[in-house]
PDB file of C-alpha atoms in Angstrom:
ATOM      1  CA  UNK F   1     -63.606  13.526  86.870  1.00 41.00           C
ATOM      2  CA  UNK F   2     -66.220  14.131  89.809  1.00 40.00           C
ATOM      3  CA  UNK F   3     -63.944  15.695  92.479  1.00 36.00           C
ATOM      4  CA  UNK F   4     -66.339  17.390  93.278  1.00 34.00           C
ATOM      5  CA  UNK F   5     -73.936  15.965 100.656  1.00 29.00           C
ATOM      6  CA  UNK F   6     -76.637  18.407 104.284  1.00 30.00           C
ATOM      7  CA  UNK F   7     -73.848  19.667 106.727  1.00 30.00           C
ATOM      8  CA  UNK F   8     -72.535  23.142 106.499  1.00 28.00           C
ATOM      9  CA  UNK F   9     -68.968  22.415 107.700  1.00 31.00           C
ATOM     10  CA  UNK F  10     -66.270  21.128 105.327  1.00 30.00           C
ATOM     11  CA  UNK F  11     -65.189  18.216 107.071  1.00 36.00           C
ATOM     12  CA  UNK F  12     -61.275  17.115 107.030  1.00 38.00           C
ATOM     13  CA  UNK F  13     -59.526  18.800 104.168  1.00 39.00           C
ATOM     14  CA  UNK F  14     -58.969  16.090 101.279  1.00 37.00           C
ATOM     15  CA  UNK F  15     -55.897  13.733 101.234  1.00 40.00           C
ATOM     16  CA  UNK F  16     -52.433  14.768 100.390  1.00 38.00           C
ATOM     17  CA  UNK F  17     -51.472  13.761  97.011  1.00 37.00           C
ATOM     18  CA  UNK F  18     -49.358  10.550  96.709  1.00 39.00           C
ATOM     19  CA  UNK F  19     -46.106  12.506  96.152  1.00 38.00           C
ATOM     20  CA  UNK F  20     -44.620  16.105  94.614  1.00 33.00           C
ATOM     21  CA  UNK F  21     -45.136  14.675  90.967  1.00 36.00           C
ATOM     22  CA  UNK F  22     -48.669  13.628  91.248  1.00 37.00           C
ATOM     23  CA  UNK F  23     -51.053  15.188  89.188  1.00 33.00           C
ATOM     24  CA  UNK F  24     -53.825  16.249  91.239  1.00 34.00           C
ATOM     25  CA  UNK F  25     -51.329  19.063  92.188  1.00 32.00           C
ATOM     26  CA  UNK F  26     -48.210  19.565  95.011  1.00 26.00           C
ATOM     27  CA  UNK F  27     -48.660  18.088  98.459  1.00 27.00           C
ATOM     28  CA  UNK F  28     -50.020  21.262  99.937  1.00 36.00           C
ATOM     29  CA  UNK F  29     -51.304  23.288  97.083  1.00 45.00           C
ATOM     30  CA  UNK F  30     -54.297  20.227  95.806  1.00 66.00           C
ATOM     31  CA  UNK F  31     -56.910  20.669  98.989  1.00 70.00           C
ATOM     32  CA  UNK F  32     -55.664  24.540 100.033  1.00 77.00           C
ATOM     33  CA  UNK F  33     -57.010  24.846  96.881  1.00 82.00           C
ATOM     34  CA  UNK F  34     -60.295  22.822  97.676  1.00 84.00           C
ATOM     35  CA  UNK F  35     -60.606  24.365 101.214  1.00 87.00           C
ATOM     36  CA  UNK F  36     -60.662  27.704  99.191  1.00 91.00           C
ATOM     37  CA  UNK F  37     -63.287  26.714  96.883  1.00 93.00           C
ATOM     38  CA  UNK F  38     -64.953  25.346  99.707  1.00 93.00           C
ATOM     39  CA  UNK F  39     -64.582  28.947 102.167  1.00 94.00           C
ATOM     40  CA  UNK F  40     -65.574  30.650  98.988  1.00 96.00           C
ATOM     41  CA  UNK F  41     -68.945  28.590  98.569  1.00 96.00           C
ATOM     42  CA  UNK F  42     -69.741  28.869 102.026  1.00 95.00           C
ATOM     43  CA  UNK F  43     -69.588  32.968 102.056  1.00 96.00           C
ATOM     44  CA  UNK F  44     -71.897  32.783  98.958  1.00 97.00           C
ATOM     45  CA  UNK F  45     -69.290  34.455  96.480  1.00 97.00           C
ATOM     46  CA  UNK F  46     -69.746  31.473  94.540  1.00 96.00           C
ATOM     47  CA  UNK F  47     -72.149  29.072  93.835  1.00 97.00           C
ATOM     48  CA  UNK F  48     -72.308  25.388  93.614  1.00 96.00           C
ATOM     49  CA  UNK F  49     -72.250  25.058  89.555  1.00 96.00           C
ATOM     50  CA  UNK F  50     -69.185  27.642  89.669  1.00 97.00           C
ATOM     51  CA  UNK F  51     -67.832  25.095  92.491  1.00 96.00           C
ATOM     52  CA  UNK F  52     -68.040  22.347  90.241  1.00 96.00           C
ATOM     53  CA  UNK F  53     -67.095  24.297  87.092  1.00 95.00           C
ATOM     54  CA  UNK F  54     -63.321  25.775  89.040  1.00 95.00           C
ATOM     55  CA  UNK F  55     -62.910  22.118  90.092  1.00 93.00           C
ATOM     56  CA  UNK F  56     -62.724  20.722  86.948  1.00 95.00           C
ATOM     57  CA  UNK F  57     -60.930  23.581  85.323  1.00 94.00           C
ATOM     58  CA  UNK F  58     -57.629  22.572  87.650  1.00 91.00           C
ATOM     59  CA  UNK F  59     -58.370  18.978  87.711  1.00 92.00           C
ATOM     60  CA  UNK F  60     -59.555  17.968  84.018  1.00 95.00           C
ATOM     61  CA  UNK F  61     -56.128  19.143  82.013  1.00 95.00           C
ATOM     62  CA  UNK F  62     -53.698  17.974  84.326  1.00 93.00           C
ATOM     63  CA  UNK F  63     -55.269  14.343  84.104  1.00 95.00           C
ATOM     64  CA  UNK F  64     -55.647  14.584  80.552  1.00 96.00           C
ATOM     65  CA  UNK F  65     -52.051  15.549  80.325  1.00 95.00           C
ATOM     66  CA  UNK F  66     -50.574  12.631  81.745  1.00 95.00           C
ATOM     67  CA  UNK F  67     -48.510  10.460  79.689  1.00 94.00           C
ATOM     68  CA  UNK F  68     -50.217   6.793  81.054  1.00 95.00           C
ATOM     69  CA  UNK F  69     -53.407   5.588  82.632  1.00 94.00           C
ATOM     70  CA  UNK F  70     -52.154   6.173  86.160  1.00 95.00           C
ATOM     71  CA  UNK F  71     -51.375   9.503  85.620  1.00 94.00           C
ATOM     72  CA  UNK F  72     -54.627  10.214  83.890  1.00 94.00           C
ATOM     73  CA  UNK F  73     -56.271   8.868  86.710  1.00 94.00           C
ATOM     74  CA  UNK F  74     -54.345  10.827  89.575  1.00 88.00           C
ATOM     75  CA  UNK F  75     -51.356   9.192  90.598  1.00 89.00           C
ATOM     76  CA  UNK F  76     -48.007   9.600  89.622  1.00 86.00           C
ATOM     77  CA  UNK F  77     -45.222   6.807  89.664  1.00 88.00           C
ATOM     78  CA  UNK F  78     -44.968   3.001  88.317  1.00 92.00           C
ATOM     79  CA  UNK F  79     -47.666   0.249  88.429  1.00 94.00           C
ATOM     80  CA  UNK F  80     -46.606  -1.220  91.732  1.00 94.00           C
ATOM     81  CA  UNK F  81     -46.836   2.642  93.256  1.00 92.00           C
ATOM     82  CA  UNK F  82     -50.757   2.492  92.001  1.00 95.00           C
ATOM     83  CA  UNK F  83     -51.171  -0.822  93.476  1.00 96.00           C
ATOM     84  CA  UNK F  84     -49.664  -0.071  96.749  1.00 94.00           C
ATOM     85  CA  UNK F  85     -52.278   3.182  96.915  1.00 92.00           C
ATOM     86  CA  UNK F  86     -55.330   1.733  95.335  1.00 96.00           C
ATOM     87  CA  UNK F  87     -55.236  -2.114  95.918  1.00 97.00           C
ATOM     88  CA  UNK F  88     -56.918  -1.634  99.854  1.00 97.00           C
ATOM     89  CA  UNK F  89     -60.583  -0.803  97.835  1.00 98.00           C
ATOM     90  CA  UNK F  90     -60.558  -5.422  97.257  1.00 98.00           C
ATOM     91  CA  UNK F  91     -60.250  -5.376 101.064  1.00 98.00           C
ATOM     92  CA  UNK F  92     -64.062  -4.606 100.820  1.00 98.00           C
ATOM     93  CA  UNK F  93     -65.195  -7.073  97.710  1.00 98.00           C
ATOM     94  CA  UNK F  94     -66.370  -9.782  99.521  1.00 97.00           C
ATOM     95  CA  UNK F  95     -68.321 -12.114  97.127  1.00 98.00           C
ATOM     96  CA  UNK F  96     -68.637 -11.978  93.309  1.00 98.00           C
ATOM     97  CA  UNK F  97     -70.913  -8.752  91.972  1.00 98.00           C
ATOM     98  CA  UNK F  98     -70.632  -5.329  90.261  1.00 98.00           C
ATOM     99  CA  UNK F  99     -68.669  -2.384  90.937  1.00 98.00           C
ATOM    100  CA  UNK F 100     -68.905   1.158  90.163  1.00 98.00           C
ATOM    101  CA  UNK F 101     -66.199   3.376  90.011  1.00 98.00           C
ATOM    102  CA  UNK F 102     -67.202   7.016  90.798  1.00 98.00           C
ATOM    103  CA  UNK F 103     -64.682   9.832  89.340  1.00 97.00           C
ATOM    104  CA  UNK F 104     -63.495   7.138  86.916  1.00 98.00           C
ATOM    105  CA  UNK F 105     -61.339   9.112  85.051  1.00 97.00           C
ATOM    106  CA  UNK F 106     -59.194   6.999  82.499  1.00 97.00           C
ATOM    107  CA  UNK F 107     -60.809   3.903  83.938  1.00 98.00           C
ATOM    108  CA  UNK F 108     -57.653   2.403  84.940  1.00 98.00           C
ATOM    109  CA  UNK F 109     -59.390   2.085  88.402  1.00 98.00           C
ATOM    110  CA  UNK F 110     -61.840  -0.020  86.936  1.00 98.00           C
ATOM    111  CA  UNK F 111     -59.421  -2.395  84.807  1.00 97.00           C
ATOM    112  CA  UNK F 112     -57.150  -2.888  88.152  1.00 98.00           C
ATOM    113  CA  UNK F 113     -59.793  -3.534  90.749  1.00 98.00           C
ATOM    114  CA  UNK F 114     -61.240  -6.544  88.547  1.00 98.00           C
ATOM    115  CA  UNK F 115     -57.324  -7.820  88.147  1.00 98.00           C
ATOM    116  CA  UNK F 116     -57.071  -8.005  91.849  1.00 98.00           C
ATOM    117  CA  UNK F 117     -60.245  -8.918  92.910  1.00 98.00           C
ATOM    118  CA  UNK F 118     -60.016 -12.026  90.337  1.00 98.00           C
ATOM    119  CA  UNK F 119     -55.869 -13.003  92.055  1.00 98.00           C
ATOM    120  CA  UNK F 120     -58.632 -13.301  95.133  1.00 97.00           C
ATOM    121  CA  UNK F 121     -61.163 -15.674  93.649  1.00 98.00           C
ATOM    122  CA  UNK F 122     -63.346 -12.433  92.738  1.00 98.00           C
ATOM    123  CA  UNK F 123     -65.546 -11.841  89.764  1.00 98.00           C
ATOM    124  CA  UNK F 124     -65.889  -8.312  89.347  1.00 98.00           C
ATOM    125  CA  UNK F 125     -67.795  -6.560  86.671  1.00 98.00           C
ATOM    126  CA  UNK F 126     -66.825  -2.643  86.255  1.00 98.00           C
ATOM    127  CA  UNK F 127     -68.672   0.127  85.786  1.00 98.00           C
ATOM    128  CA  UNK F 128     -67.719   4.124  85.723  1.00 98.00           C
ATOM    129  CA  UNK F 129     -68.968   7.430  85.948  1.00 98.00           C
ATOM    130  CA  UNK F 130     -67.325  10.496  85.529  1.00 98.00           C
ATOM    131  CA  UNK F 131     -68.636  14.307  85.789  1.00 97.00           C
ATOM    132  CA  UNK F 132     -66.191  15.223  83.380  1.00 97.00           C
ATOM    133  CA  UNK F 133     -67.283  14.446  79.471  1.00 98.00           C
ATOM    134  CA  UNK F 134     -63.336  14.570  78.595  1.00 98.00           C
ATOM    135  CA  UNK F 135     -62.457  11.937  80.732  1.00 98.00           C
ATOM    136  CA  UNK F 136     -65.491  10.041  80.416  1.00 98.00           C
ATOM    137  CA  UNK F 137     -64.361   9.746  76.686  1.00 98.00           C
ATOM    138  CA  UNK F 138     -60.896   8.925  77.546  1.00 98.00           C
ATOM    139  CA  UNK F 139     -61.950   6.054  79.154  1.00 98.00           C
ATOM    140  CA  UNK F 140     -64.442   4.868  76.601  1.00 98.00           C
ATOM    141  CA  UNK F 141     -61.270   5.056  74.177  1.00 98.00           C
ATOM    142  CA  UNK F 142     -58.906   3.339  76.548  1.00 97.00           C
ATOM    143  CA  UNK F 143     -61.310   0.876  77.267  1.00 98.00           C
ATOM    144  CA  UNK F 144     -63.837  -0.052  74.312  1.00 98.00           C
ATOM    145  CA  UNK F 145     -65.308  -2.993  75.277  1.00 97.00           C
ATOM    146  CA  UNK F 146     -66.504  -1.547  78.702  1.00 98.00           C
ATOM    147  CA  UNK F 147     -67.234   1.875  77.076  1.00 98.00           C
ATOM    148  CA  UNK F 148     -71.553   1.057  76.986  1.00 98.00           C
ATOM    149  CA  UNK F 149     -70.729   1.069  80.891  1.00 98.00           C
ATOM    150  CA  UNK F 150     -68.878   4.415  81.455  1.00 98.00           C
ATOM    151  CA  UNK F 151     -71.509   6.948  82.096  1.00 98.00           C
ATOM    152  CA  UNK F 152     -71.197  11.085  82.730  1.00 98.00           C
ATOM    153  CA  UNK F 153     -72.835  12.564  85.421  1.00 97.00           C
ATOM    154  CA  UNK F 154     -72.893  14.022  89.105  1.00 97.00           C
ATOM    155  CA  UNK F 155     -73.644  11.411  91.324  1.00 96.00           C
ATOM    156  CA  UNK F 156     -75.936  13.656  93.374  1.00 96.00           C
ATOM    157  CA  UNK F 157     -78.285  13.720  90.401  1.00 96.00           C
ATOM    158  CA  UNK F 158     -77.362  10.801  87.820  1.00 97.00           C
ATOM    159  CA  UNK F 159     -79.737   8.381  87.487  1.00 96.00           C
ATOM    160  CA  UNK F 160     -78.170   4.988  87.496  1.00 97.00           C
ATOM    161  CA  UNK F 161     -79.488   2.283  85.104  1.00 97.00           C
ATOM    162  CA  UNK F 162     -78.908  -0.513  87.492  1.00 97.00           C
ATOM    163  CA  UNK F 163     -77.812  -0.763  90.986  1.00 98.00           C
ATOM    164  CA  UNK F 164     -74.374  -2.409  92.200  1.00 98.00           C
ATOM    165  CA  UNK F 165     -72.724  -4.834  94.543  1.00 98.00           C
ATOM    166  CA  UNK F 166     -70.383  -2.182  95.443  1.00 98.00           C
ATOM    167  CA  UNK F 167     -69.864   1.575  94.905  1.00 98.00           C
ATOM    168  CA  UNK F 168     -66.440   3.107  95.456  1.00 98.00           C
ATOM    169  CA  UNK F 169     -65.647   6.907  95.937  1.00 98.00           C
ATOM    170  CA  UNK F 170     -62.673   7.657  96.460  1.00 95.00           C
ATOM    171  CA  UNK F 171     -63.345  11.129  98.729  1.00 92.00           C
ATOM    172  CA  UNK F 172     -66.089  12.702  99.950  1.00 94.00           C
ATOM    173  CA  UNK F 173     -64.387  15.811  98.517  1.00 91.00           C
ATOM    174  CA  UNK F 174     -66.252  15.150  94.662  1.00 92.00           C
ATOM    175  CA  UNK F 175     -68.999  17.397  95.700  1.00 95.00           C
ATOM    176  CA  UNK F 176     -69.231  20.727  97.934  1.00 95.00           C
ATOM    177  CA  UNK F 177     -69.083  20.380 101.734  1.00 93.00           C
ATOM    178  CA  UNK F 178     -73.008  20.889 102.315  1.00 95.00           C
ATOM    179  CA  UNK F 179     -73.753  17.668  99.971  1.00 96.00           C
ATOM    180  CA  UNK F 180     -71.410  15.365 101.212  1.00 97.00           C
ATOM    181  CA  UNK F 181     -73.645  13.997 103.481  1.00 98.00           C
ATOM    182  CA  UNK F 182     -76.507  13.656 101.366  1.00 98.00           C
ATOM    183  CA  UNK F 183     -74.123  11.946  98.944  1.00 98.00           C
ATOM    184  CA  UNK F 184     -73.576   9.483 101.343  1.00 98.00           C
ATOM    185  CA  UNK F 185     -77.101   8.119 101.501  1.00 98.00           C
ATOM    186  CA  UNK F 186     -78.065   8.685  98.014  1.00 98.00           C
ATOM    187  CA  UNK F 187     -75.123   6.522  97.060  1.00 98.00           C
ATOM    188  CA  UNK F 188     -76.720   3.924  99.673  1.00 98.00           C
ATOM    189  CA  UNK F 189     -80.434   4.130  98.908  1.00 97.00           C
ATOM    190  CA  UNK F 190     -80.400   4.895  95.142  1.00 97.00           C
ATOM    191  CA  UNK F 191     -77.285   3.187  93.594  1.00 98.00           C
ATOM    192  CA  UNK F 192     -76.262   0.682  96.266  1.00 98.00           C
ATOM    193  CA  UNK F 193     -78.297  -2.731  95.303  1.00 98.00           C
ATOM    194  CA  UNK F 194     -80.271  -4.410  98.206  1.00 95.00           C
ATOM    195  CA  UNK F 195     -77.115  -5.691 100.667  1.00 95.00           C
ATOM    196  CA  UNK F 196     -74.948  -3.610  97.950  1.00 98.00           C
ATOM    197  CA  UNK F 197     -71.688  -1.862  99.862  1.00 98.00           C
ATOM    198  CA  UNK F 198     -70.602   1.653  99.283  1.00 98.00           C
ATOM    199  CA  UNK F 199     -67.026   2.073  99.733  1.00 98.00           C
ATOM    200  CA  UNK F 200     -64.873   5.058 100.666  1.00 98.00           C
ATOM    201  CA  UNK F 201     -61.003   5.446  99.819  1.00 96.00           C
ATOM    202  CA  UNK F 202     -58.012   4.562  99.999  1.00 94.00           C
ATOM    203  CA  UNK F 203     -56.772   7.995 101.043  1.00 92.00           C
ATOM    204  CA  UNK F 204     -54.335   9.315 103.369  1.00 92.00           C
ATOM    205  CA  UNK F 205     -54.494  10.332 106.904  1.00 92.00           C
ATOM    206  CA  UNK F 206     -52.533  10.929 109.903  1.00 93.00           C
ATOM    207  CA  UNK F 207     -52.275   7.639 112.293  1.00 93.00           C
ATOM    208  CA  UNK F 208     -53.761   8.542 114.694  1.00 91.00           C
ATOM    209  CA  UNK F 209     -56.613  10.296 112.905  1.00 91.00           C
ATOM    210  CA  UNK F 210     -59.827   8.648 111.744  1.00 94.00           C
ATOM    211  CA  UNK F 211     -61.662  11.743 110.829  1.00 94.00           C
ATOM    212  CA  UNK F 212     -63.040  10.971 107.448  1.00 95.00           C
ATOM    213  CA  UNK F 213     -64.910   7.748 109.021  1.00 97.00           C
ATOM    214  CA  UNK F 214     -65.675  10.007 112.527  1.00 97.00           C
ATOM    215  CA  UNK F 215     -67.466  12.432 109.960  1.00 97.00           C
ATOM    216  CA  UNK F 216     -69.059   9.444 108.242  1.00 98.00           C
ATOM    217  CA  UNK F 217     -70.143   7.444 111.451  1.00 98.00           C
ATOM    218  CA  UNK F 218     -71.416  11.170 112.937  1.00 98.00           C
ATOM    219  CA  UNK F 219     -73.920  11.725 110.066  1.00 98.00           C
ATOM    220  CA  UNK F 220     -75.470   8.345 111.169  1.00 97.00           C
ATOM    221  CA  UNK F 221     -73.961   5.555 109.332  1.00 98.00           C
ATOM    222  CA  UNK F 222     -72.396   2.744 111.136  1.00 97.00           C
ATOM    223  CA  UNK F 223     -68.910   1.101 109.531  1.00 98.00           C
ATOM    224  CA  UNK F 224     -69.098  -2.116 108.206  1.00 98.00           C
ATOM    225  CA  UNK F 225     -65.460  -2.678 107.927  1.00 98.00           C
ATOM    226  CA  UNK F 226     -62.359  -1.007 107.322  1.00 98.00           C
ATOM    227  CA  UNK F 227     -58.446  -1.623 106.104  1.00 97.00           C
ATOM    228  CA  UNK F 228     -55.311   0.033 105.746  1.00 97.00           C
ATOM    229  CA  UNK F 229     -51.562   0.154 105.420  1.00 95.00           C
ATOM    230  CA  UNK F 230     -48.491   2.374 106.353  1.00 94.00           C
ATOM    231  CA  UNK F 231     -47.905   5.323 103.690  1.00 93.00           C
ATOM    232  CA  UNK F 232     -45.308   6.503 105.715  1.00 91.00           C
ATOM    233  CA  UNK F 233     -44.324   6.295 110.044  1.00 92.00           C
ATOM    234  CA  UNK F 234     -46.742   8.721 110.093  1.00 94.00           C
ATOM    235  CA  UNK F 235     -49.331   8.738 107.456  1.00 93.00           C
ATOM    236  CA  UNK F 236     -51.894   5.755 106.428  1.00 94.00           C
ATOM    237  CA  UNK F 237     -53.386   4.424 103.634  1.00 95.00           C
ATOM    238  CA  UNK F 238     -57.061   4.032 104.756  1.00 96.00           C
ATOM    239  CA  UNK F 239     -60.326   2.521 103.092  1.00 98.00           C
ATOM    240  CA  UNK F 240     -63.644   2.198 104.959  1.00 98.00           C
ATOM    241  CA  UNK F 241     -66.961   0.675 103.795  1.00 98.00           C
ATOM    242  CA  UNK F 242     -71.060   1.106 104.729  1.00 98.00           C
ATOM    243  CA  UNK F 243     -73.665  -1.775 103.906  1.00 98.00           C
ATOM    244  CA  UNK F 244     -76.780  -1.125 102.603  1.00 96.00           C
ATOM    245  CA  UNK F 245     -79.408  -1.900 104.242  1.00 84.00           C
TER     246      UNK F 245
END
C-alpha cells in the first residue's frame, strides 16, 4: 500500500483511524508514528527510500493480516461501517469515466466505488496501484478479472499507461512531507486525463478545521468541490476534489 510532494513542512498530521480496532494502528499511535518518520526525514537521519521502506514495514502485515477485504484495506468493522467512511469519494464522480484507486490495497476500494457510483446512474471502470507488491497481489487474487489493471508503483514515479476520469488518494500522507506537493500536480498533469479530477479523501478532521484543503488550496490549487458527513459531534468525514485543467 502507498502510504507513503516541494514543501519542507509536514502539513496536518494524517487522520485518526476509524476506531481502536482498525488496522492501520490505535487512534493515536498510526500518525505519531508518521509524524516521527516524518521529524526523522526532515533531520536527515533517514532518507526517503528508508521512509518508504519503515512505512510499509508497519503498514503491509497488519493489512495482510486482516481476516476480510475491509480490513485488508484499512478499516475495521462491517460493510455498512466501510460505506459510511468511504462512500463520500461518489460525491465527486460526476459523469461516466475511469477511476484510479491509489494505495489500492485489497482492491475492495475499487469493487465498492463502481457499486455506488452505478446505484447513481454511474459507469465506473476501476483501476489500482499499490507501492506494495504484497498487496498489489492480493488484489490481483481477490479480484481476477480486474487484475491486468492493478499496477505497483510510487505514484511520484510510475508511469501510467493511460490517463483517468478521476484519481483518488486517500491522504496526502502516501509520500514524505517535501513531495506532497509535487504529488499533487503530478497526479494532475501526468495521470489526470484532459478535464480528468483528482480526488482527495474521505478522512477525518476536526469541524471546524479544513487544513488538509487550506494546505492544498495554499500550494496553488483551487477546489473544485467538496463533501462530507458527521463522524462524530466533533469530528468529520471530509472529501475534496481539484479539476484538471
Amino acid at each position: 500500500m502507498s502510504r507513503a510532494a516541494d514543501d519542507p513542512s509536514p502539513g496536518p498530521a494524517p487522520s485518526a483511524p476509524e476506531g481502536p480496532a482498525d488496522v492501520c494502528g490505535e487512534i493515536d499511535g498510526g500518525w505519531r508514528a508518521q509524524e516521527a518518520l516524518d521529524a526523522a526525514l526532515a533531520r536527515g537521519e533517514i532518507d526517503e527510500e528508508a521512509w518508504y521502506r519503515a512505512v510499509q514495514a508497519r503498514l503491509v502485515p497488519a493489512y495482510l493480516g486482516g481476516d476480510n477485504p475491509r480490513a485488508q484495506s484499512g478499516q475495521s468493522g462491517d460493510e455498512a461501517g466501510w460505506e459510511r467512511a468511504r462512500s463520500l469519494v461518489v460525491e465527486a464522480i460526476d459523469r461516466d469515466g475511469t477511476f484510479l484507486d491509489l494505495g489500492c490495497a485489497s482492491g475492495h476500494l475499487m469493487e465498492t466505488v463502481q457499486a455506488w457510483a452505478a446505484a447513481r446512474g454511474r459507469a465506473v471502470e476501476p483501476y489500482g496501484l499499490d507501492l506494495s507488491p504484497d498487496l498489489a497481489a492480493l488484489a490481483r487474487r481477490r479480484l481476477p478479472a480486474w487484475a491486468h489493471r492493478i499496477w505497483v508503483g510510487n505514484a511520484l514515479t510510475w508511469p501510467p499507461p493511460r490517463r483517468f476520469d478521476f484519481v483518488h488518494l486517500m491522504e496526502l500522507s502516501y509520500v514524505p512531507a517535501p513531495r506532497r506537493p509535487a504529488l499533487v500536480v503530478r497526479l494532475l498533469h501526468d495521470v489526470c486525463a484532459p478535464r480528468g479530477r483528482l480526488i482527495l479523501g474521505s478522512f477525518n478532521e476536526p469541524t471546524g478545521s479544513r487544513a488538509t484543503e487550506s494546505l492544498v488550496a495554499s500550494w496553488g490549487h483551487p477546489i473544485s468541490g467538496r463533501a462530507e458527513r458527521p463522524k462524530s459531534p466533533r469530528v468529520m468525514r471530509r472529501v475534496f476534489w481539484l479539476d484538471a485543467t
